[in-house]
Amino acid sequence: MAGTIQSLILTTPSIVTRPFPRRKACPIISRSLRISPSRSISTIIRCCKPSDETHGSGLANGLNWTKPLLNFAADNFLPLALVGGVAFGLANPTLGCLADKYYLSKFSTFAIFIISGLTLHSDAIGGAAKAWPVGVFGLCSILLFTPYFSRVVLQIELQPQEFVTGLAIFNCMPTTLSSGVALTQLAGGNSALALAMTVISNMLGILIIPFSISKFIAVGVGVSVPTSQLLRSLVFTLLVPLILGKVLRESFKGEPLSWLFFPLFLVPWMQVSRSRSLLLMVKPAVFIVAIGMGTLLHLILLAFNALALRSLSAVSGGSKSIFAKKENAQAALLVASQKTLPVMVAVVEQLGGAFGESGLLVLPCVSAHLIQIILDSFLVNLWLRKDRSSNTSKVA
């Protein structure tokens, strides 16, 4: 088709203006020739296009609407898999209980962290070396400072208690595996710094989580957690497959397919299936309160990290401080304020019901995970609008 158009365009004017023999089957051509020779070429092409090409083009145009949906599913596979697992567990718990009976959850947890290792990028981590003080603050905030807010969360009285405990456990987790880096890139922040904080916090976090849960959650709930046993369990079920996935990624330099995240569907599906009878007894108002708690928690983390970054900037050189640099501050604020759901789901599985029904623990954290991404997306959009308006004022 491209060759036909090119040959028609390159044809001499004498050939184009030469009269065509009158054909009854296509009267439009003769009318178009009397209007304008420049318009007649495109009209001829439209009229004389083979029917199978026209049909194929129409079919392709009809399928175009599916591309945005497929792209959306590929970009948001993690939340879709988690929400789908919860919904399927509520709708039909029989298969989920059967899968749990045959220890499929252990396989799923191991697979989750092999895949998590495959998704951890580290190509540009070296670019974060200049901003290492900001990175150190980010790691301390993720792993040491923000878990203290779990004690505040545990002061909330809500039934079932697992909703509160689940959010408190969620607050002790490392940062998200991909959302923080993606939003930092979108905002124009220091993506290398965001990447370094993500990789290191997820590696170290698995070693620190047992102590955080024991200090901030178990004491508040009144439950004794065997810290050393939990640490060994997390090392073999989370850290080892995470490192294995990372080694595989560096060896083959390939992106994993989105369908490999299927284990992320299996774990919440089995957990919710086990707890379905209890979940159905929870009033809708309690779910709304739990969603509000997740929203408030993320806003508190954002405010804490923003205030800490501003304070560090003030005491280390003001506007010339490395903490005051917009790209570094954006990366630290986004990454240090987010918490990862897959690690939380795996940790709850390893706890074996020590803090209550796993489905009740996980459910409010699914909404909290989605809310933090939505809120941070609005924040990034606000930054971009502010940048555009400032650039416009400078040009004016």
CSV table of C-alpha atoms in Angstrom, one decimal:
chain,number,residue,atom,x,y,z
A,1,MET,CA,0.0,0.0,0.0
A,2,ALA,CA,2.9,2.4,0.8
A,3,GLY,CA,4.4,1.6,-2.6
A,4,THR,CA,1.2,2.4,-4.4
A,5,ILE,CA,0.9,5.8,-2.7
A,6,GLN,CA,4.5,6.6,-3.4
A,7,SER,CA,4.2,5.8,-7.1
A,8,LEU,CA,1.0,7.9,-7.4
A,9,ILE,CA,2.8,10.9,-5.8
A,10,LEU,CA,5.8,10.6,-8.0
A,11,THR,CA,3.8,10.3,-11.2
A,12,THR,CA,4.1,13.1,-13.8
A,13,PRO,CA,1.2,15.6,-14.0
A,14,SER,CA,0.3,14.6,-17.5
A,15,ILE,CA,-0.5,11.1,-16.4
A,16,VAL,CA,-2.6,12.3,-13.4
A,17,THR,CA,-4.7,14.7,-15.5
A,18,ARG,CA,-5.2,12.3,-18.3
A,19,PRO,CA,-9.0,11.5,-18.6
A,20,PHE,CA,-10.1,8.2,-17.3
A,21,PRO,CA,-12.6,6.0,-19.2
A,22,ARG,CA,-16.0,6.4,-17.6
A,23,ARG,CA,-16.9,3.5,-15.4
A,24,LYS,CA,-20.4,3.0,-14.1
A,25,ALA,CA,-19.1,1.0,-11.0
A,26,CYS,CA,-17.3,4.0,-9.6
A,27,PRO,CA,-19.0,7.4,-10.4
A,28,ILE,CA,-17.3,9.1,-7.5
A,29,ILE,CA,-14.0,9.1,-9.4
A,30,SER,CA,-15.3,11.2,-12.2
A,31,ARG,CA,-16.8,13.8,-9.8
A,32,SER,CA,-13.6,14.0,-7.8
A,33,LEU,CA,-11.5,14.5,-11.0
A,34,ARG,CA,-13.5,17.6,-11.8
A,35,ILE,CA,-13.0,19.1,-8.3
A,36,SER,CA,-9.2,19.0,-8.0
A,37,PRO,CA,-6.4,16.8,-9.3
A,38,SER,CA,-4.7,16.9,-5.9
A,39,ARG,CA,-7.8,15.5,-4.2
A,40,SER,CA,-8.5,12.9,-6.8
A,41,ILE,CA,-5.5,10.7,-5.9
A,42,SER,CA,-6.7,10.2,-2.4
A,43,THR,CA,-10.2,9.6,-3.5
A,44,ILE,CA,-9.2,7.0,-6.0
A,45,ILE,CA,-7.2,5.2,-3.4
A,46,ARG,CA,-10.1,5.1,-1.1
A,47,CYS,CA,-12.6,4.0,-3.7
A,48,CYS,CA,-10.5,1.3,-5.4
A,49,LYS,CA,-8.9,-0.2,-2.2
A,50,PRO,CA,-9.4,-4.0,-2.3
A,51,SER,CA,-12.3,-5.2,-0.1
A,52,ASP,CA,-10.1,-7.5,2.0
A,53,GLU,CA,-7.8,-4.6,2.9
A,54,THR,CA,-10.7,-2.5,3.9
A,55,HIS,CA,-12.1,-5.3,6.0
A,56,GLY,CA,-8.7,-5.9,7.6
A,57,SER,CA,-8.3,-2.3,8.4
A,58,GLY,CA,-11.7,-2.1,10.0
A,59,LEU,CA,-11.0,-5.2,12.1
A,60,ALA,CA,-7.7,-3.7,13.2
A,61,ASN,CA,-9.4,-0.4,14.2
A,62,GLY,CA,-12.0,-2.4,16.0
A,63,LEU,CA,-9.3,-4.1,18.1
A,64,ASN,CA,-7.5,-0.9,18.9
A,65,TRP,CA,-9.6,-0.3,22.0
A,66,THR,CA,-8.1,-3.5,23.6
A,67,LYS,CA,-4.5,-2.1,23.5
A,68,PRO,CA,-5.0,0.5,26.3
A,69,LEU,CA,-6.6,-2.2,28.5
A,70,LEU,CA,-3.7,-4.6,27.9
A,71,ASN,CA,-1.2,-1.9,28.6
A,72,PHE,CA,-3.0,-0.9,31.8
A,73,ALA,CA,-3.0,-4.6,32.9
A,74,ALA,CA,0.7,-5.0,32.2
A,75,ASP,CA,1.6,-1.7,34.0
A,76,ASN,CA,-0.6,-2.5,37.0
A,77,PHE,CA,-0.3,-6.2,37.3
A,78,LEU,CA,0.7,-6.2,40.9
A,79,PRO,CA,-2.4,-4.5,42.3
A,80,LEU,CA,-4.7,-6.3,39.9
A,81,ALA,CA,-3.3,-9.7,40.9
A,82,LEU,CA,-3.7,-8.8,44.6
A,83,VAL,CA,-7.2,-7.5,44.3
A,84,GLY,CA,-8.1,-10.4,42.0
A,85,GLY,CA,-6.9,-12.9,44.6
A,86,VAL,CA,-8.9,-11.2,47.4
A,87,ALA,CA,-12.0,-11.1,45.2
A,88,PHE,CA,-11.7,-14.7,44.0
A,89,GLY,CA,-11.1,-15.9,47.6
A,90,LEU,CA,-14.3,-14.2,48.7
A,91,ALA,CA,-16.3,-15.4,45.8
A,92,ASN,CA,-15.3,-19.1,45.9
A,93,PRO,CA,-13.1,-20.2,48.9
A,94,THR,CA,-13.3,-23.9,48.3
A,95,LEU,CA,-10.4,-24.1,45.8
A,96,GLY,CA,-8.4,-21.7,47.9
A,97,CYS,CA,-8.8,-23.9,51.0
A,98,LEU,CA,-7.9,-27.0,49.0
A,99,ALA,CA,-4.8,-25.3,47.6
A,100,ASP,CA,-3.7,-24.2,51.1
A,101,LYS,CA,-4.3,-27.8,52.4
A,102,TYR,CA,-1.6,-29.0,49.9
A,103,TYR,CA,0.9,-26.3,51.0
A,104,LEU,CA,0.7,-24.4,47.7
A,105,SER,CA,1.2,-21.2,49.7
A,106,LYS,CA,4.8,-22.1,50.5
A,107,PHE,CA,5.6,-22.6,46.9
A,108,SER,CA,3.9,-19.3,46.0
A,109,THR,CA,5.9,-17.4,48.7
A,110,PHE,CA,9.2,-18.8,47.3
A,111,ALA,CA,8.2,-17.9,43.8
A,112,ILE,CA,7.1,-14.4,44.7
A,113,PHE,CA,10.6,-13.5,45.8
A,114,ILE,CA,12.4,-15.2,43.0
A,115,ILE,CA,10.3,-13.0,40.7
A,116,SER,CA,10.9,-10.0,43.0
A,117,GLY,CA,14.7,-10.5,42.6
A,118,LEU,CA,14.2,-10.6,38.8
A,119,THR,CA,12.5,-7.2,38.9
A,120,LEU,CA,15.1,-5.5,41.0
A,121,HIS,CA,17.0,-3.2,38.6
A,122,SER,CA,20.6,-2.3,39.7
A,123,ASP,CA,22.1,-1.0,36.4
A,124,ALA,CA,22.1,2.7,37.5
A,125,ILE,CA,22.7,2.3,41.2
A,126,GLY,CA,26.2,3.8,40.8
A,127,GLY,CA,24.6,7.1,39.9
A,128,ALA,CA,23.4,7.4,43.5
A,129,ALA,CA,26.9,7.7,45.0
A,130,LYS,CA,27.0,11.5,45.0
A,131,ALA,CA,23.7,11.6,47.0
A,132,TRP,CA,24.7,8.9,49.6
A,133,PRO,CA,23.8,11.0,52.7
A,134,VAL,CA,20.2,11.2,51.3
A,135,GLY,CA,20.2,7.5,50.7
A,136,VAL,CA,21.4,6.7,54.2
A,137,PHE,CA,18.6,8.8,55.6
A,138,GLY,CA,16.1,7.0,53.3
A,139,LEU,CA,17.2,3.6,54.5
A,140,CYS,CA,17.1,4.7,58.2
A,141,SER,CA,13.6,6.1,57.7
A,142,ILE,CA,12.3,2.9,55.9
A,143,LEU,CA,13.8,0.4,58.3
A,144,LEU,CA,14.3,2.2,61.6
A,145,PHE,CA,12.2,5.4,62.0
A,146,THR,CA,8.8,4.8,60.3
A,147,PRO,CA,8.2,1.4,62.0
A,148,TYR,CA,7.8,3.4,65.3
A,149,PHE,CA,4.5,4.6,64.0
A,150,SER,CA,3.2,1.0,64.3
A,151,ARG,CA,2.8,1.7,68.0
A,152,VAL,CA,0.5,4.6,67.2
A,153,VAL,CA,-1.5,2.4,64.8
A,154,LEU,CA,-2.0,-0.2,67.6
A,155,GLN,CA,-3.6,2.4,69.8
A,156,ILE,CA,-6.7,2.5,67.5
A,157,GLU,CA,-9.6,0.4,68.7
A,158,LEU,CA,-11.3,-1.4,65.9
A,159,GLN,CA,-13.0,-4.8,65.6
A,160,PRO,CA,-11.7,-7.1,64.2
A,161,GLN,CA,-8.4,-6.3,65.8
A,162,GLU,CA,-6.6,-8.0,62.9
A,163,PHE,CA,-7.3,-4.9,60.7
A,164,VAL,CA,-5.3,-2.8,63.1
A,165,THR,CA,-2.5,-5.3,63.6
A,166,GLY,CA,-2.2,-5.9,59.9
A,167,LEU,CA,-1.7,-2.2,59.2
A,168,ALA,CA,0.9,-2.1,62.0
A,169,ILE,CA,2.8,-5.0,60.4
A,170,PHE,CA,2.5,-3.4,57.0
A,171,ASN,CA,4.2,-0.3,58.5
A,172,CYS,CA,7.3,-2.4,59.4
A,173,MET,CA,7.9,-3.4,55.8
A,174,PRO,CA,10.6,-2.1,53.4
A,175,THR,CA,9.7,0.1,50.5
A,176,THR,CA,7.8,-1.0,47.3
A,177,LEU,CA,9.7,-2.9,44.7
A,178,SER,CA,8.8,-0.8,41.7
A,179,SER,CA,6.2,1.9,42.4
A,180,GLY,CA,8.6,4.3,44.2
A,181,VAL,CA,11.2,4.2,41.5
A,182,ALA,CA,8.6,4.6,38.7
A,183,LEU,CA,7.0,7.6,40.4
A,184,THR,CA,10.4,9.1,41.0
A,185,GLN,CA,11.3,8.8,37.3
A,186,LEU,CA,7.9,10.3,36.3
A,187,ALA,CA,8.6,13.3,38.6
A,188,GLY,CA,12.1,13.8,37.2
A,189,GLY,CA,13.7,12.9,40.5
A,190,ASN,CA,17.0,11.0,41.2
A,191,SER,CA,15.9,7.6,40.0
A,192,ALA,CA,19.3,6.1,40.7
A,193,LEU,CA,19.0,7.1,44.3
A,194,ALA,CA,15.4,5.7,44.5
A,195,LEU,CA,16.7,2.5,42.9
A,196,ALA,CA,19.5,2.1,45.4
A,197,MET,CA,17.2,2.7,48.4
A,198,THR,CA,14.7,0.1,47.0
A,199,VAL,CA,17.3,-2.7,46.4
A,200,ILE,CA,19.2,-2.2,49.7
A,201,SER,CA,16.1,-1.8,51.9
A,202,ASN,CA,14.5,-4.9,50.6
A,203,MET,CA,17.6,-6.9,51.1
A,204,LEU,CA,18.3,-5.6,54.6
A,205,GLY,CA,14.6,-5.4,55.5
A,206,ILE,CA,14.1,-9.2,55.5
A,207,LEU,CA,16.8,-9.4,58.2
A,208,ILE,CA,15.4,-6.5,60.3
A,209,ILE,CA,11.6,-7.3,60.0
A,210,PRO,CA,11.6,-10.0,62.7
A,211,PHE,CA,13.1,-7.6,65.2
A,212,SER,CA,10.7,-4.8,64.2
A,213,ILE,CA,7.7,-7.1,64.6
A,214,SER,CA,8.9,-8.3,67.9
A,215,LYS,CA,9.6,-4.8,69.3
A,216,PHE,CA,6.7,-2.8,67.9
A,217,ILE,CA,3.9,-5.4,67.2
A,218,ALA,CA,4.3,-8.4,69.6
A,219,VAL,CA,4.7,-6.2,72.7
A,220,GLY,CA,1.7,-4.1,71.8
A,221,VAL,CA,-0.5,-7.0,71.0
A,222,GLY,CA,0.7,-9.1,73.9
A,223,VAL,CA,2.0,-12.0,71.8
A,224,SER,CA,5.5,-13.6,72.0
A,225,VAL,CA,7.2,-14.0,68.6
A,226,PRO,CA,10.2,-16.4,68.3
A,227,THR,CA,12.5,-13.8,66.6
A,228,SER,CA,15.3,-16.2,65.8
A,229,GLN,CA,13.0,-18.8,64.3
A,230,LEU,CA,11.2,-16.1,62.3
A,231,LEU,CA,14.5,-14.7,61.0
A,232,ARG,CA,15.6,-18.2,59.8
A,233,SER,CA,12.3,-18.7,58.1
A,234,LEU,CA,12.4,-15.3,56.3
A,235,VAL,CA,16.0,-15.8,55.2
A,236,PHE,CA,15.2,-19.2,53.6
A,237,THR,CA,11.8,-18.3,52.2
A,238,LEU,CA,12.3,-14.6,51.2
A,239,LEU,CA,16.0,-13.5,51.2
A,240,VAL,CA,17.5,-16.6,49.4
A,241,PRO,CA,14.9,-16.6,46.6
A,242,LEU,CA,15.3,-12.8,46.3
A,243,ILE,CA,19.0,-13.1,45.9
A,244,LEU,CA,18.6,-16.0,43.5
A,245,GLY,CA,16.2,-14.0,41.3
A,246,LYS,CA,18.6,-11.1,41.3
A,247,VAL,CA,21.5,-13.3,40.3
A,248,LEU,CA,19.4,-14.7,37.4
A,249,ARG,CA,18.5,-11.2,36.3
A,250,GLU,CA,22.1,-10.2,36.2
A,251,SER,CA,23.1,-13.4,34.4
A,252,PHE,CA,20.4,-13.2,31.6
A,253,LYS,CA,19.6,-9.5,31.6
A,254,GLY,CA,16.0,-10.2,30.7
A,255,GLU,CA,12.7,-8.7,31.9
A,256,PRO,CA,10.3,-11.3,33.5
A,257,LEU,CA,6.9,-11.6,31.9
A,258,SER,CA,4.0,-10.2,33.8
A,259,TRP,CA,2.3,-13.6,34.0
A,260,LEU,CA,5.1,-14.7,36.3
A,261,PHE,CA,3.4,-12.6,39.0
A,262,PHE,CA,0.7,-15.3,39.2
A,263,PRO,CA,2.0,-16.3,42.7
A,264,LEU,CA,1.0,-12.9,43.9
A,265,PHE,CA,-2.6,-13.9,43.1
A,266,LEU,CA,-2.3,-17.3,44.8
A,267,VAL,CA,-1.2,-16.1,48.3
A,268,PRO,CA,-4.0,-13.6,49.1
A,269,TRP,CA,-6.4,-15.9,47.4
A,270,MET,CA,-5.6,-18.7,49.8
A,271,GLN,CA,-5.4,-16.4,52.8
A,272,VAL,CA,-8.8,-14.8,52.1
A,273,SER,CA,-10.3,-18.2,51.4
A,274,ARG,CA,-9.4,-19.4,54.8
A,275,SER,CA,-10.8,-16.4,56.5
A,276,ARG,CA,-13.9,-15.8,54.3
A,277,SER,CA,-16.4,-16.7,57.0
A,278,LEU,CA,-14.9,-14.1,59.3
A,279,LEU,CA,-14.6,-11.5,56.6
A,280,LEU,CA,-18.3,-11.7,55.7
A,281,MET,CA,-19.1,-10.9,59.3
A,282,VAL,CA,-17.3,-7.6,59.1
A,283,LYS,CA,-19.6,-4.6,58.6
A,284,PRO,CA,-19.0,-2.3,55.6
A,285,ALA,CA,-18.4,0.7,57.9
A,286,VAL,CA,-15.4,-1.2,59.4
A,287,PHE,CA,-13.9,-1.6,56.0
A,288,ILE,CA,-14.3,2.1,55.3
A,289,VAL,CA,-12.6,2.9,58.6
A,290,ALA,CA,-9.8,0.6,57.7
A,291,ILE,CA,-9.3,2.3,54.4
A,292,GLY,CA,-9.3,5.7,56.2
A,293,MET,CA,-6.6,4.3,58.5
A,294,GLY,CA,-4.4,3.3,55.6
A,295,THR,CA,-4.8,6.7,54.0
A,296,LEU,CA,-4.0,8.5,57.2
A,297,LEU,CA,-0.9,6.3,57.8
A,298,HIS,CA,0.5,7.2,54.4
A,299,LEU,CA,-0.1,10.9,54.9
A,300,ILE,CA,1.7,10.7,58.3
A,301,LEU,CA,4.7,9.0,56.7
A,302,LEU,CA,4.8,11.6,53.9
A,303,ALA,CA,4.6,14.4,56.5
A,304,PHE,CA,7.3,12.8,58.7
A,305,ASN,CA,9.8,12.3,55.8
A,306,ALA,CA,9.1,15.8,54.4
A,307,LEU,CA,9.7,17.4,57.7
A,308,ALA,CA,12.9,15.3,58.3
A,309,LEU,CA,14.3,16.2,54.9
A,310,ARG,CA,13.6,19.9,55.5
A,311,SER,CA,15.3,19.8,58.9
A,312,LEU,CA,18.4,18.0,57.5
A,313,SER,CA,18.6,20.5,54.7
A,314,ALA,CA,18.4,23.4,57.2
A,315,VAL,CA,21.3,22.1,59.4
A,316,SER,CA,23.5,21.0,56.5
A,317,GLY,CA,23.9,24.1,54.3
A,318,GLY,CA,20.4,25.4,53.6
A,319,SER,CA,19.6,25.8,49.9
A,320,LYS,CA,23.1,24.4,48.9
A,321,SER,CA,22.6,21.2,50.9
A,322,ILE,CA,22.4,17.9,49.1
A,323,PHE,CA,19.1,17.3,51.0
A,324,ALA,CA,17.7,20.5,49.5
A,325,LYS,CA,18.3,19.4,45.9
A,326,LYS,CA,14.8,18.8,44.4
A,327,GLU,CA,15.7,15.6,42.6
A,328,ASN,CA,17.1,14.0,45.8
A,329,ALA,CA,14.3,15.2,48.1
A,330,GLN,CA,11.6,13.8,45.7
A,331,ALA,CA,13.3,10.4,45.5
A,332,ALA,CA,13.7,10.1,49.3
A,333,LEU,CA,10.2,11.4,50.0
A,334,LEU,CA,8.5,8.9,47.7
A,335,VAL,CA,10.6,5.8,48.4
A,336,ALA,CA,10.8,6.3,52.2
A,337,SER,CA,7.0,6.8,52.5
A,338,GLN,CA,5.9,3.7,50.7
A,339,LYS,CA,5.6,0.1,52.1
A,340,THR,CA,5.6,-3.1,50.1
A,341,LEU,CA,2.7,-5.5,50.2
A,342,PRO,CA,4.3,-8.7,48.8
A,343,VAL,CA,6.7,-8.9,51.7
A,344,MET,CA,4.0,-8.3,54.2
A,345,VAL,CA,1.8,-11.0,52.7
A,346,ALA,CA,4.8,-13.4,52.9
A,347,VAL,CA,5.6,-12.5,56.5
A,348,VAL,CA,2.0,-13.0,57.6
A,349,GLU,CA,2.2,-16.5,56.0
A,350,GLN,CA,5.3,-17.3,58.0
A,351,LEU,CA,3.8,-16.1,61.2
A,352,GLY,CA,1.3,-19.0,61.0
A,353,GLY,CA,-1.7,-17.2,62.6
A,354,ALA,CA,0.3,-15.8,65.6
A,355,PHE,CA,-1.5,-12.4,65.2
A,356,GLY,CA,-4.9,-13.7,64.1
A,357,GLU,CA,-6.5,-14.8,60.8
A,358,SER,CA,-4.2,-14.1,57.9
A,359,GLY,CA,-7.0,-13.0,55.6
A,360,LEU,CA,-8.1,-10.3,58.1
A,361,LEU,CA,-4.5,-9.1,58.5
A,362,VAL,CA,-3.9,-8.8,54.7
A,363,LEU,CA,-7.2,-7.2,53.5
A,364,PRO,CA,-6.7,-3.7,54.9
A,365,CYS,CA,-3.1,-3.7,53.6
A,366,VAL,CA,-4.3,-4.3,50.1
A,367,SER,CA,-6.3,-1.1,50.2
A,368,ALA,CA,-3.4,0.7,51.9
A,369,HIS,CA,-1.0,-0.4,49.2
A,370,LEU,CA,-3.3,0.9,46.4
A,371,ILE,CA,-4.0,4.2,48.3
A,372,GLN,CA,-0.3,5.0,48.7
A,373,ILE,CA,0.2,4.7,45.0
A,374,ILE,CA,-2.8,6.9,44.2
A,375,LEU,CA,-1.9,9.6,46.7
A,376,ASP,CA,1.7,9.7,45.5
A,377,SER,CA,0.5,9.9,41.9
A,378,PHE,CA,-1.4,13.0,42.8
A,379,LEU,CA,1.7,14.4,44.5
A,380,VAL,CA,3.9,13.8,41.4
A,381,ASN,CA,1.2,15.4,39.2
A,382,LEU,CA,1.2,18.4,41.5
A,383,TRP,CA,5.0,18.7,41.2
A,384,LEU,CA,4.9,18.5,37.5
A,385,ARG,CA,2.2,21.2,37.3
A,386,LYS,CA,4.3,23.4,39.5
A,387,ASP,CA,7.3,22.9,37.3
A,388,ARG,CA,5.3,23.7,34.2
A,389,SER,CA,3.9,26.9,35.7
A,390,SER,CA,7.4,28.0,36.8
A,391,ASN,CA,8.8,27.4,33.4
A,392,THR,CA,6.0,29.3,31.8
A,393,SER,CA,6.6,32.3,34.1
A,394,LYS,CA,10.3,32.3,33.3
A,395,VAL,CA,9.6,32.3,29.6
A,396,ALA,CA,7.1,35.2,30.0
